[in-house]
Short mmCIF file of C-alpha atoms in Angstrom, two decimals:
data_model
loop_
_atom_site.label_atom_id
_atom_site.label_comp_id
_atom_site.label_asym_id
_atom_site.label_seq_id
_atom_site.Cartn_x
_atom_site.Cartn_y
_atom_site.Cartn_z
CA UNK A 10 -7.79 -61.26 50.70
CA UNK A 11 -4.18 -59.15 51.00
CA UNK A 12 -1.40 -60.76 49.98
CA UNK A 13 1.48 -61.54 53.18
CA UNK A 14 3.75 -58.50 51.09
CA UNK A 15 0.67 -56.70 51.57
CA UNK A 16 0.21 -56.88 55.27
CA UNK A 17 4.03 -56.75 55.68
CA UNK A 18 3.94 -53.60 54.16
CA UNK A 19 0.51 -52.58 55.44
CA UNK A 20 1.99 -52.58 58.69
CA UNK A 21 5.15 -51.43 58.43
CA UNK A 22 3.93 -47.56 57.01
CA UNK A 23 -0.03 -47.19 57.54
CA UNK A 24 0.10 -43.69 56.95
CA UNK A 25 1.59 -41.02 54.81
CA UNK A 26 5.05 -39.27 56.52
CA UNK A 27 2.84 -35.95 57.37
CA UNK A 28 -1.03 -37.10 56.35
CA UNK A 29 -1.88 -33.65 57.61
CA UNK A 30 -2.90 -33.30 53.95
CA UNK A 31 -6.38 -34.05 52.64
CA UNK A 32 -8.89 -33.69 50.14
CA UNK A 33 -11.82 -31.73 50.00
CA UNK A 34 -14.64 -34.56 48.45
CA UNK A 35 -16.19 -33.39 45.16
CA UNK A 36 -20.05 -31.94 45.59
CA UNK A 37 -22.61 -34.78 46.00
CA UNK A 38 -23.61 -36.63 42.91
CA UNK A 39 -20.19 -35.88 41.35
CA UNK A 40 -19.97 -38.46 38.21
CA UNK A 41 -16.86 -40.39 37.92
CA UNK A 42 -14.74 -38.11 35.60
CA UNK A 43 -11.43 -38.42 34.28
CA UNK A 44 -8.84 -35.23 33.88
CA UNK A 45 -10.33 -32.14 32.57
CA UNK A 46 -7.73 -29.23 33.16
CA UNK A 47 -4.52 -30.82 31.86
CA UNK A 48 -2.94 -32.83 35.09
CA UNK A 49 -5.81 -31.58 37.49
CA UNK A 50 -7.64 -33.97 38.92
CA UNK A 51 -11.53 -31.97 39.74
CA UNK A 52 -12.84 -35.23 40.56
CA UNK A 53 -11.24 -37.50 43.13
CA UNK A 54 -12.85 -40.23 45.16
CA UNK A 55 -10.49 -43.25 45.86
CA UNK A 56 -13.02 -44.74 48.58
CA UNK A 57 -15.89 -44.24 46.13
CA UNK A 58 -15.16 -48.87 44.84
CA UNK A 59 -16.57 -47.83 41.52
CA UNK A 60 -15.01 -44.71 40.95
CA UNK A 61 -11.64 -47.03 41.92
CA UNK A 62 -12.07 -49.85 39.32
CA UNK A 63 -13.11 -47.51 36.63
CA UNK A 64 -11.09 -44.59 36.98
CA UNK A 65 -8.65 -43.99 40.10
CA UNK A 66 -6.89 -47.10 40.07
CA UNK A 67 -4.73 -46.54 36.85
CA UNK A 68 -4.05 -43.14 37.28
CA UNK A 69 -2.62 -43.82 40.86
CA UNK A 70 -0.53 -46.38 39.91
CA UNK A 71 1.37 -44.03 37.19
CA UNK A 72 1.58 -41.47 39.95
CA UNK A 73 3.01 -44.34 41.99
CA UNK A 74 5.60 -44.82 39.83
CA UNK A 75 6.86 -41.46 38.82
CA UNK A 76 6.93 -40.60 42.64
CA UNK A 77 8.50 -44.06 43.20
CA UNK A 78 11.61 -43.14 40.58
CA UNK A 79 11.54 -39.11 41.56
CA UNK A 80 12.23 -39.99 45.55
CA UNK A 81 15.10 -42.57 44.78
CA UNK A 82 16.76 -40.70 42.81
CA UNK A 83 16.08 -37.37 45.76
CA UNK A 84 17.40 -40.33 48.47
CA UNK A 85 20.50 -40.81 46.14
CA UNK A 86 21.22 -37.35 45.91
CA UNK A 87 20.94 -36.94 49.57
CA UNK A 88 23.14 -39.87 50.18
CA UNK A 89 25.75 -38.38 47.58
CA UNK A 90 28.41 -37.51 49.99
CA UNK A 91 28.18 -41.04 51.79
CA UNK A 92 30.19 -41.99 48.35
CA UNK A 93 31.83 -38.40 47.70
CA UNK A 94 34.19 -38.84 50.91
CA UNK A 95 35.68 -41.71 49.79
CA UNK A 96 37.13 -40.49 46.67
CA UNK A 97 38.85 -37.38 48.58
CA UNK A 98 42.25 -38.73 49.44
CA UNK A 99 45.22 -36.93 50.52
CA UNK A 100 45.46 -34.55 47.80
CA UNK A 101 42.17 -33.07 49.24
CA UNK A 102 43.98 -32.47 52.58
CA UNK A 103 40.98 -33.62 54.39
CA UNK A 104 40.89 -35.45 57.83
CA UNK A 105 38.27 -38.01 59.03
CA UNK A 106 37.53 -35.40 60.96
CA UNK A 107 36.47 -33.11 58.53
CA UNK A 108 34.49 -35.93 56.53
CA UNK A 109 32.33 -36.78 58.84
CA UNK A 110 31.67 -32.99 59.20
CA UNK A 111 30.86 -33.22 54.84
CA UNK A 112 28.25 -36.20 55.71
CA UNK A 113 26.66 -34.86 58.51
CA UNK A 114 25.63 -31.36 56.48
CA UNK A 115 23.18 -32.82 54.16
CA UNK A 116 21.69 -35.00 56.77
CA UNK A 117 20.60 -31.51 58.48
CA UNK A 118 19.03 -29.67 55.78
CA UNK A 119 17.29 -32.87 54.79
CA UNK A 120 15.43 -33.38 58.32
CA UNK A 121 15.02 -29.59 58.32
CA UNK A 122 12.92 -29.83 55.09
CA UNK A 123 11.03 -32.64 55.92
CA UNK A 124 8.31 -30.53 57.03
CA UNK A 125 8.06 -27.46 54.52
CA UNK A 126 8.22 -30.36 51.75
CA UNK A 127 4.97 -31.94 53.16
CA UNK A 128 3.03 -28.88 53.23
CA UNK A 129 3.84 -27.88 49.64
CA UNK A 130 1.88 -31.19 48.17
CA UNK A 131 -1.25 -29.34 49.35
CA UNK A 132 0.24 -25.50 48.25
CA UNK A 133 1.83 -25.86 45.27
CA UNK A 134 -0.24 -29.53 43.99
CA UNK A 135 1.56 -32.94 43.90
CA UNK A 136 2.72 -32.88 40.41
CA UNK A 137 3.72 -29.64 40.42
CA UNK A 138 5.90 -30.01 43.35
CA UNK A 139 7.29 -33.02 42.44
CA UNK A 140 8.42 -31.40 39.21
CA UNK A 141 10.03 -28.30 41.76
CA UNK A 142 11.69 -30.82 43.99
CA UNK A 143 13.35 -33.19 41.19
CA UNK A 144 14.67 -29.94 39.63
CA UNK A 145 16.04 -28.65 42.79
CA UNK A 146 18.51 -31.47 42.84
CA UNK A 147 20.38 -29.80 40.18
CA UNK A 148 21.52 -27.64 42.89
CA UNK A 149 23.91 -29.62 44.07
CA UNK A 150 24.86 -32.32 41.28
CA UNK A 151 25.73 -29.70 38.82
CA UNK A 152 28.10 -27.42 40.86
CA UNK A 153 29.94 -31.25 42.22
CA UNK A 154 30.29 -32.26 38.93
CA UNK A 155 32.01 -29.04 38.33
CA UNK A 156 34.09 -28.15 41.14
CA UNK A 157 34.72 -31.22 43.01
CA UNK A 158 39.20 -31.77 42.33
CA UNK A 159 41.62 -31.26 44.17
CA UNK A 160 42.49 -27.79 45.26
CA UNK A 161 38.95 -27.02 45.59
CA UNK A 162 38.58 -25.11 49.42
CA UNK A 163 36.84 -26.72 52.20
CA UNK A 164 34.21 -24.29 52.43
CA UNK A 165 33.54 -25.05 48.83
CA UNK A 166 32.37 -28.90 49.93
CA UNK A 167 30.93 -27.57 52.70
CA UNK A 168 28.62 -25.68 50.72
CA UNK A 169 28.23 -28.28 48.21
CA UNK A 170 27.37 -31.01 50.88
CA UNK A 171 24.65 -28.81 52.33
CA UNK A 172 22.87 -28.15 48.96
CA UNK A 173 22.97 -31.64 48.96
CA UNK A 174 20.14 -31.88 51.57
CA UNK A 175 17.84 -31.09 49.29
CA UNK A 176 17.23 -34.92 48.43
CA UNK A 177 16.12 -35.49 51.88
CA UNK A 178 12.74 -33.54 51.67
CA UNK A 179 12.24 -35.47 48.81
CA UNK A 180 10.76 -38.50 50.47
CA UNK A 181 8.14 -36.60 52.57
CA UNK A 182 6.43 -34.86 49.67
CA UNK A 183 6.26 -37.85 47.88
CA UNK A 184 4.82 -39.63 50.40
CA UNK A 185 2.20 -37.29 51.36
CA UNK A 186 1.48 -36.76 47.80
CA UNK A 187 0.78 -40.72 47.33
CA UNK A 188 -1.29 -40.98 50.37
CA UNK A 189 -3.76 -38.54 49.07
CA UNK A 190 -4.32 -41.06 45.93
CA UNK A 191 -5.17 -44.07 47.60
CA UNK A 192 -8.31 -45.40 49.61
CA UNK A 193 -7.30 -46.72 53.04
CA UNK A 194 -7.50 -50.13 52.52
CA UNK A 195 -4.31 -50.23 49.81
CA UNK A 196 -2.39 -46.94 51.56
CA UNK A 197 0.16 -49.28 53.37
CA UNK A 198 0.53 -51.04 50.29
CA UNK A 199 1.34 -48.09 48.04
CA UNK A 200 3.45 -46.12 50.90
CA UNK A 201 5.82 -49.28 51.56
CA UNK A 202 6.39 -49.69 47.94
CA UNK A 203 7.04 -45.40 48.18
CA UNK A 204 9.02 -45.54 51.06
CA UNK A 205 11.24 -48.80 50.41
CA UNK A 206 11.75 -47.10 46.47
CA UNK A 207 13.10 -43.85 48.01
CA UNK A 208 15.16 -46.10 50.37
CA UNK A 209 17.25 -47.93 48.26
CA UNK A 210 18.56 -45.17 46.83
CA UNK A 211 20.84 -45.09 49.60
CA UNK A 212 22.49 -48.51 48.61
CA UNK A 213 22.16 -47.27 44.78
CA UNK A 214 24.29 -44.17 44.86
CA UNK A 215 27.38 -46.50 46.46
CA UNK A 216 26.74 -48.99 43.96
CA UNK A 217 27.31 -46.47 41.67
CA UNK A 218 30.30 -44.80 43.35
CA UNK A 219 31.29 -48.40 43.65
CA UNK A 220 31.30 -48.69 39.40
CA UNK A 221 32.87 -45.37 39.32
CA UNK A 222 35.91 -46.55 41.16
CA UNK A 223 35.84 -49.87 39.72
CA UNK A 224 36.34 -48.31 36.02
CA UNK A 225 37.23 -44.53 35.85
CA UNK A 226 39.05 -44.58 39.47
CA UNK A 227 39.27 -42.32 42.17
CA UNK A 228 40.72 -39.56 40.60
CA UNK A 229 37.28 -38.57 39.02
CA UNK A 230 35.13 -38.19 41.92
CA UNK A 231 32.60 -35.78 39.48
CA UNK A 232 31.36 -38.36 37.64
CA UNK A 233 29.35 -39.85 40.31
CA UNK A 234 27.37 -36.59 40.43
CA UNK A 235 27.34 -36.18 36.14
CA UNK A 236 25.45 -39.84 36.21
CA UNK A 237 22.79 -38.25 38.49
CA UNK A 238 21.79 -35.16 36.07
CA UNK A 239 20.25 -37.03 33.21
CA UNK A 240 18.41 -38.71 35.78
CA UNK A 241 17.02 -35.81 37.51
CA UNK A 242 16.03 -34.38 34.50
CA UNK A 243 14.30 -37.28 33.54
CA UNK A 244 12.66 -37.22 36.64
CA UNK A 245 11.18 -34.11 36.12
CA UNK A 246 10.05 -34.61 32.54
CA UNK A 247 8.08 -38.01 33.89
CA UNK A 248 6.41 -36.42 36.45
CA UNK A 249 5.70 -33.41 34.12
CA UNK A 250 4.22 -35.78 31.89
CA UNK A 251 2.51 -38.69 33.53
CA UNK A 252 1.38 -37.05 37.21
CA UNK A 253 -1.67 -35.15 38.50
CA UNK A 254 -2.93 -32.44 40.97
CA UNK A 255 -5.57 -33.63 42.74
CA UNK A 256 -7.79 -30.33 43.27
CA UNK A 257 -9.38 -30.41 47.07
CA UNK A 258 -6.16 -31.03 48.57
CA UNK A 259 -5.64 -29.13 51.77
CA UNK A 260 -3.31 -28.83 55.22
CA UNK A 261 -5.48 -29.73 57.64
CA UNK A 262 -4.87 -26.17 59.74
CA UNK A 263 -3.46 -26.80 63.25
CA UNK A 264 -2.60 -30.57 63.15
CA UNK A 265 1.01 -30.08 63.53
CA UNK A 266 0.79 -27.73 66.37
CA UNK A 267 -1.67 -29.83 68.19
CA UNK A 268 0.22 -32.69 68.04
CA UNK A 269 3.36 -31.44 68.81
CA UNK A 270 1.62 -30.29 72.03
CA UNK A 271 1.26 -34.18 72.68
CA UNK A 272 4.12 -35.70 74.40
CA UNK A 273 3.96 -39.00 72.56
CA UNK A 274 5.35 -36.89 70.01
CA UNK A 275 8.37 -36.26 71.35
CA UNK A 276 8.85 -39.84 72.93
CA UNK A 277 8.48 -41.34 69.42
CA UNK A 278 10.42 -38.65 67.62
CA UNK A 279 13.24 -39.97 70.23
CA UNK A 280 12.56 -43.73 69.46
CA UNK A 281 12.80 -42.56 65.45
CA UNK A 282 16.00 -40.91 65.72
CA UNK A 283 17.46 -44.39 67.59
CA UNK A 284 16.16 -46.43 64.31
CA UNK A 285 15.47 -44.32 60.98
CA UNK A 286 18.61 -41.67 62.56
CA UNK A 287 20.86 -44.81 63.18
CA UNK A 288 19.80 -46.38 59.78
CA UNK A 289 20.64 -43.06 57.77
CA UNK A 290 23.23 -42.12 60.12
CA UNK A 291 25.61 -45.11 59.48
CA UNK A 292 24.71 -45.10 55.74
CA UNK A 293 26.74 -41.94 55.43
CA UNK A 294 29.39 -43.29 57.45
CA UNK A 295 29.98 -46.51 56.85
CA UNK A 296 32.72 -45.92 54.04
CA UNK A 297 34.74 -43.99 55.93
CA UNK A 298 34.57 -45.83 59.26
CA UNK A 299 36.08 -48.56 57.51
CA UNK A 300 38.85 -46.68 56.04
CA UNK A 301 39.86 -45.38 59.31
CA UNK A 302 39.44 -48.30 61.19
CA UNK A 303 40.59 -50.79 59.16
CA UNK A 304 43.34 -49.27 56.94
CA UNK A 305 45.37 -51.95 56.09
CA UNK A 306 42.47 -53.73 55.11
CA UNK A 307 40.70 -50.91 52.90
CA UNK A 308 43.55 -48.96 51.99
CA UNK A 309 41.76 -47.47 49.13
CA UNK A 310 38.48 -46.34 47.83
CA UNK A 311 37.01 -49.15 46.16
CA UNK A 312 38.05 -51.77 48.78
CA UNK A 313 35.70 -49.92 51.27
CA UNK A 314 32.88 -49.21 48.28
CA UNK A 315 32.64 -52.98 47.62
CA UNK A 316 30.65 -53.24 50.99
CA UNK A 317 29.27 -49.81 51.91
CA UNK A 318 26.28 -50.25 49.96
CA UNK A 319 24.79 -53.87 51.39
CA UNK A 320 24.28 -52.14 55.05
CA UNK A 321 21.69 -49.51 53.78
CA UNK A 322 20.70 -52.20 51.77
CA UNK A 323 19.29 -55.16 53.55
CA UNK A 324 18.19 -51.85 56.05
CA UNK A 325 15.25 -50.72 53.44
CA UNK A 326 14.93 -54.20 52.68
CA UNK A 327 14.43 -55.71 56.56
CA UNK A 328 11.85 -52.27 57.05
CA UNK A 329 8.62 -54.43 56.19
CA UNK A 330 9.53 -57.35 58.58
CA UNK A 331 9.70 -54.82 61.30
CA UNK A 332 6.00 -53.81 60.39
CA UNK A 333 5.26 -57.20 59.68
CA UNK A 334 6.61 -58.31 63.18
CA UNK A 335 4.92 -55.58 65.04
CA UNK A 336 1.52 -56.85 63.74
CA UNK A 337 1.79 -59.68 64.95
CA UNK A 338 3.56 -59.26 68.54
CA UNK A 339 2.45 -55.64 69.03
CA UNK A 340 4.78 -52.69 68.08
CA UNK A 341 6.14 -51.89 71.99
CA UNK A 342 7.12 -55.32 72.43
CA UNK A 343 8.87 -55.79 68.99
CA UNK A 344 10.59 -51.88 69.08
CA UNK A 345 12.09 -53.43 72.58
CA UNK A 346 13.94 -55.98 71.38
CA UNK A 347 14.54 -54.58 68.83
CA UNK A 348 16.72 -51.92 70.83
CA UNK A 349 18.21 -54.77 72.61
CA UNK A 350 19.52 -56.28 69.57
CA UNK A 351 20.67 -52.82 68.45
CA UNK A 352 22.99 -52.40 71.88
CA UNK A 353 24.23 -55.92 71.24
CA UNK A 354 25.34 -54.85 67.47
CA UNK A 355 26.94 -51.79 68.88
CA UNK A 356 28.57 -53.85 71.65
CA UNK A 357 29.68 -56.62 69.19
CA UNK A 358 31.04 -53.40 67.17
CA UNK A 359 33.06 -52.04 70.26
CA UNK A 360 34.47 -55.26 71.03
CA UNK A 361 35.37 -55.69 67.59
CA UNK A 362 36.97 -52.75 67.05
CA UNK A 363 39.08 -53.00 70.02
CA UNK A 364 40.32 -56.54 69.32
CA UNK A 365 40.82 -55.49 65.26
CA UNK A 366 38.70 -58.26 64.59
CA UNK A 367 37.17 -56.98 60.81
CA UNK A 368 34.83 -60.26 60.75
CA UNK A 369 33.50 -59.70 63.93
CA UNK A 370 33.25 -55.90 63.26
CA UNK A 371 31.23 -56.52 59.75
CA UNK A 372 28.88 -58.58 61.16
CA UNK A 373 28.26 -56.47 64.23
CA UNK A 374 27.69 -53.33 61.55
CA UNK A 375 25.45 -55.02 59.16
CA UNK A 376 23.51 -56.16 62.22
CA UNK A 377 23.00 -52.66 63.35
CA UNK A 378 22.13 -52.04 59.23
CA UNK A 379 19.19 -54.59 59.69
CA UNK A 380 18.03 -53.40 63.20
CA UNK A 381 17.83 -50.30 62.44
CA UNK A 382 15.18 -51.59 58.96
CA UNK A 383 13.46 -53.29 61.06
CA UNK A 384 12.74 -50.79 64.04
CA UNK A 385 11.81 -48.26 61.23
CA UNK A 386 8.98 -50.72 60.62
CA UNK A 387 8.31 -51.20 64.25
CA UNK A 388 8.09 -47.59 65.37
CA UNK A 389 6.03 -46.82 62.58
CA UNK A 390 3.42 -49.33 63.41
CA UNK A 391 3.24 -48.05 67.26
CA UNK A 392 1.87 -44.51 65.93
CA UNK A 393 -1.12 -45.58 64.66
CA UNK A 394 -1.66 -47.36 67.57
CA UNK A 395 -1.13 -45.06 69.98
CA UNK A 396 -3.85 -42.87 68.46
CA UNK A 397 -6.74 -45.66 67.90
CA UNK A 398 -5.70 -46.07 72.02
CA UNK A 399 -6.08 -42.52 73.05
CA UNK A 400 -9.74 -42.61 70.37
CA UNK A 401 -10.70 -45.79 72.40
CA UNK A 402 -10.59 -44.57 75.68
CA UNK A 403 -12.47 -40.56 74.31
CA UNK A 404 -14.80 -42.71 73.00
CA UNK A 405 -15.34 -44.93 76.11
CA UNK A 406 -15.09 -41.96 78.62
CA UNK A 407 -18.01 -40.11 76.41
CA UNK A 408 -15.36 -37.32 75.74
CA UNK A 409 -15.53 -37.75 71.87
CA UNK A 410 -18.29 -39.59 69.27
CA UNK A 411 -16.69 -42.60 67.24
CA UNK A 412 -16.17 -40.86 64.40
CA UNK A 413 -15.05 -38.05 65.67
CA UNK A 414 -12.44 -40.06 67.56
CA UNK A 415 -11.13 -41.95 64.60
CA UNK A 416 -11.08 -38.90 62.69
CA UNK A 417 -8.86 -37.26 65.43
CA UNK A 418 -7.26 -40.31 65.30
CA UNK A 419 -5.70 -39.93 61.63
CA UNK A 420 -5.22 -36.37 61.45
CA UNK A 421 -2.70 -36.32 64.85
CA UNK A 422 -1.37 -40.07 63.42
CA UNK A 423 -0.06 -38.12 60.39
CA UNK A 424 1.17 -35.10 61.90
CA UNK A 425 2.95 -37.23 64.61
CA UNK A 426 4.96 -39.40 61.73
CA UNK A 427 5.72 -36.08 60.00
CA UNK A 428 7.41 -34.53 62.48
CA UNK A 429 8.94 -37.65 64.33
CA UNK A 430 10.53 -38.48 60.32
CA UNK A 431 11.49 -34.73 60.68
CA UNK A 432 13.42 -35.42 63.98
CA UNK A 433 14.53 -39.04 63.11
CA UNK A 434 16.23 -38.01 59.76
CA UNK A 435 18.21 -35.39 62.65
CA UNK A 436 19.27 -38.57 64.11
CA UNK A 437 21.82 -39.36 61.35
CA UNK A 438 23.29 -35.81 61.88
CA UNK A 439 23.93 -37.13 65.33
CA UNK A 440 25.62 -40.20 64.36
CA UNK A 441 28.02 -39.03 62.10
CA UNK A 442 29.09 -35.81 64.78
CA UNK A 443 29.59 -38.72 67.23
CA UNK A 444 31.83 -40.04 65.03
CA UNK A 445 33.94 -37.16 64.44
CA UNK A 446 33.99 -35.94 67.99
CA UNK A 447 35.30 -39.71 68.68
CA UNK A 448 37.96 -40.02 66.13
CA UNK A 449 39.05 -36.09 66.57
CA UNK A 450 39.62 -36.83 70.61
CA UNK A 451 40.44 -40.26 70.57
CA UNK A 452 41.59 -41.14 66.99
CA UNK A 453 39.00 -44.60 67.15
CA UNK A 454 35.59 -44.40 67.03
CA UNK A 455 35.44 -46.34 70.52
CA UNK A 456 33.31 -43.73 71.87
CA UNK A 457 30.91 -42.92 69.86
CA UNK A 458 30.27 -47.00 70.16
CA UNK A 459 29.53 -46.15 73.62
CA UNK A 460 27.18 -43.33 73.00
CA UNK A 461 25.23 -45.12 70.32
CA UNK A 462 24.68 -48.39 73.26
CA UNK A 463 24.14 -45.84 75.84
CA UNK A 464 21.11 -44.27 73.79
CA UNK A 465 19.56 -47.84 72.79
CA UNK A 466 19.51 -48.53 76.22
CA UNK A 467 18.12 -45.21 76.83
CA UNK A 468 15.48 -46.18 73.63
CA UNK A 469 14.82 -49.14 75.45
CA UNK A 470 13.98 -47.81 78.41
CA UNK A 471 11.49 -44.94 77.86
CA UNK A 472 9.78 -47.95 75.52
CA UNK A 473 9.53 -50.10 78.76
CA UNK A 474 8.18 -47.53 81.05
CA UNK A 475 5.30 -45.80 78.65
CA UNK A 476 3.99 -48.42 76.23
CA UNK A 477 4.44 -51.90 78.25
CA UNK A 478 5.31 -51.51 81.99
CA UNK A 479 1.76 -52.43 83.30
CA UNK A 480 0.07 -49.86 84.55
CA UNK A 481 -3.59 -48.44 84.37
CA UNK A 482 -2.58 -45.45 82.09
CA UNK A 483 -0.77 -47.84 79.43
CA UNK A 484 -2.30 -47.98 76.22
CA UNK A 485 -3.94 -50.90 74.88
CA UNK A 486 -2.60 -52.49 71.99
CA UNK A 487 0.57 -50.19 71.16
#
């Protein structure tokens, strides 16, 4: 019988971010082997219960691990400039302006490579890949730890913040790479613990920022970046050393397309960017919102880094109890008020920040922190659903055989969550441009308040009117 962390988790990510990827099964009457070309795996059957207890199990649970480690630290480096900001103070010459423009960079290049990273686990091989994508994080932590002091030119950090995005491709290799080493039954299980790994790294890059400030101060922004590169390194060496190719492992040709053609896609990929956009989104901006908003209380670095990291983190933590909730009230119902309670933490925000209330403001902030967790877990559990709904009614209408059906089912559930994490992750480059346009026009952030509870509502709405307004083309069980 699962565990309640295992339904919780089960529910809140049932399949990989782009399970577009599968895996040819071995010739019939294939004995249970282990390794036989290095880290190749010739011989993969995770559904196969012997094959599991005797063999698979171990060896996915040390690739679990090394991905686990490989996409926190990736989410860290992504996150680096959510920490970077806050150590450039007037000797930079930088406006709020022009940090929000340095936070909403890396946010771009990450959602852009969400896709290309999924499709390399199946070119390149898991391992190897993994190995490619740790070591591209040198690309930016090396050149920051270099150049980052004052004097250095705008365009510099530009530059430097965009190279940054590299961390946020990071998470959807390594989560297609894990789905492909689990049987069905424990993928939810071994994809939360993925996903919620890669997540904290978010909260674990401000923490360290935070201990950077704390002792060294913030005239040595570059070591935040210098604690990184052992650790990427590291990173690299593991999953040289303990991770596998699994041979067989293939893009399923035409999935993306095909579902892209489906306007579900695009409906979810909107409801994504309003939680997983808002959730990374206000990670990168928290620091400096506070700064500029509340000067006289954070009137320097560390006063703002001793609470920029619990938002992002009670957000990965929360993500399970959205899943958790949507299993047991149904994914529509729970991602609407869950929207609700999002424009009520905006609104609470806004009011807040108009009356300088910083209480009223912190707790309206975190609330949008946890929100946001818990409609990532929400939205995610909806996907699924929508596709066993669409398989239901093939299968009733004679259009399409059971199998056939569920099979259709999985292949456009993947290739939805792909792209809609592809688009979502886009989200936070929304966030933090509202931001800037707000502060550069009307020196608060009052407006971009109003956007964000204009576009909940919005959220809200298309929820209501395609997944629960009653109707005879609703789908059952969303």
């Amino acid at each position: 019988m699962s565990t309640a962390a295992d339904a919780v988790t089960t529910t809140a990510v049932a399949t990989a971010d782009a399970a577009t990827t599968i895996v040819t099964p071995p010739a019939a009457g294939a004995e249970a082997t282990r390794p036989t070309r290095g880290h190749q795996l010739d011989d993969w059957r995770p559904e196969d219960p012997t094959f599991w207890r005797t063999t698979g199990a171990p060896i996915a649970r040390r690739n679990l691990m090394v991905s686990i480690a490989s996409e926190h630290i990736g989410f860290s480096v992504w996150s680096l400039w959510s920490v970077m900001v806050l150590f450039l103070g007037p000797s930079y010459g930088i406006d709020p302006a022009g940090k929000f423009l340095l936070t909403a960079v890396p946010t771009l290049l990450g959602s852009a490579l969400r896709l290309p990273y999924t499709l390399a686990v199946a070119r390149f091989g898991g391992r190897n890949w993994t190995i490619v994508s740790a070591l591209l994080l040198l690309l930016p932590t090396i050149p920051m730890a270099i150049l980052i002091e004052p004097g250095v030119s705008y365009g510099t950090l530009m530059v430097l913040a965009c190279l940054a995005g590299v961390g946020g491709g990071n998470f959807a290799s390594s989560m297609a790479n894990i789905n492909l080493f689990y049987p069905q039954r424990l993928k939810g299980w071994a994809l939360g613990l993925n996903a919620g790994g890669g997540n904290i790294g978010v909260a674990a890059v401000q923490l360290v920022g935070l201990a950077v400030l704390a002792t060294a101060g913030a005239a040595y922004p570059r070591l935040v970046p210098m604690v990184y590169i052992p650790l990427i390194v590291l990173a690299a060496i593991g999953s040289a050393r303990y991770m596998d190719n699994i041979t067989g492992a293939r893009n399923e040709k035409g999935a993306i397309r095909e579902a892209a053609r489906d306007p579900h896609t695009w409906i979810m990929s909107l409801l994504y960017i309003g939680t997983f956009g808002s959730f990374i989104g206000f990670g990168f901006a928290f620091g400096q919102v506070l700064q500029v908003q509340f000067r006289a209380q954070f009137a320097t670095p560390i006063d703002a880094a001793y609470l920029t990291f619990l938002g992002p983190l009670v957000g990965s933590l929360i993500r399970p109890v959205g899943g958790w909730l949507a299993d047991r009230f149904g994914g529509a119902l729970v991602t609407l008020w869950n929207f609700a309670a999002m424009a009520t933490g905006a609104g609470l925000v806004y009011f807040a920040s108009r009356e300088r209330s910083l209480p009223l403001y912190l707790i309206g902030f975190i609330g949008l922190f946890v929100f946001s967790g818990v409609g990532n877990g929400s939205t995610y559990k909806m996907i699924p659903a929508i596709f066993r709904a669409k398989a239901a009614s093939a299968v009733a209408s004679g259009r399409l055989d059971a199998e056939a059906a569920q099979r259709r089912a999985w292949r456009l559930s993947g290739a939805l969550i792909g792209i809609a994490g592809a688009v979502g992750a886009f989200g936070g480059v929304l966030v933090n441009i509202a931001f800037r346009q707000s502060f550069l026009t009307y020196q608060t952030a009052d407006a971009a308040y109003l956007t964000f509870i204009v576009w909940y509502a919005i959220c809200l709405a298309l929820t209501w009117v395609v997944y629960l307004r009653p109707s005879r083309h609703r789908l059952a069980g969303v």
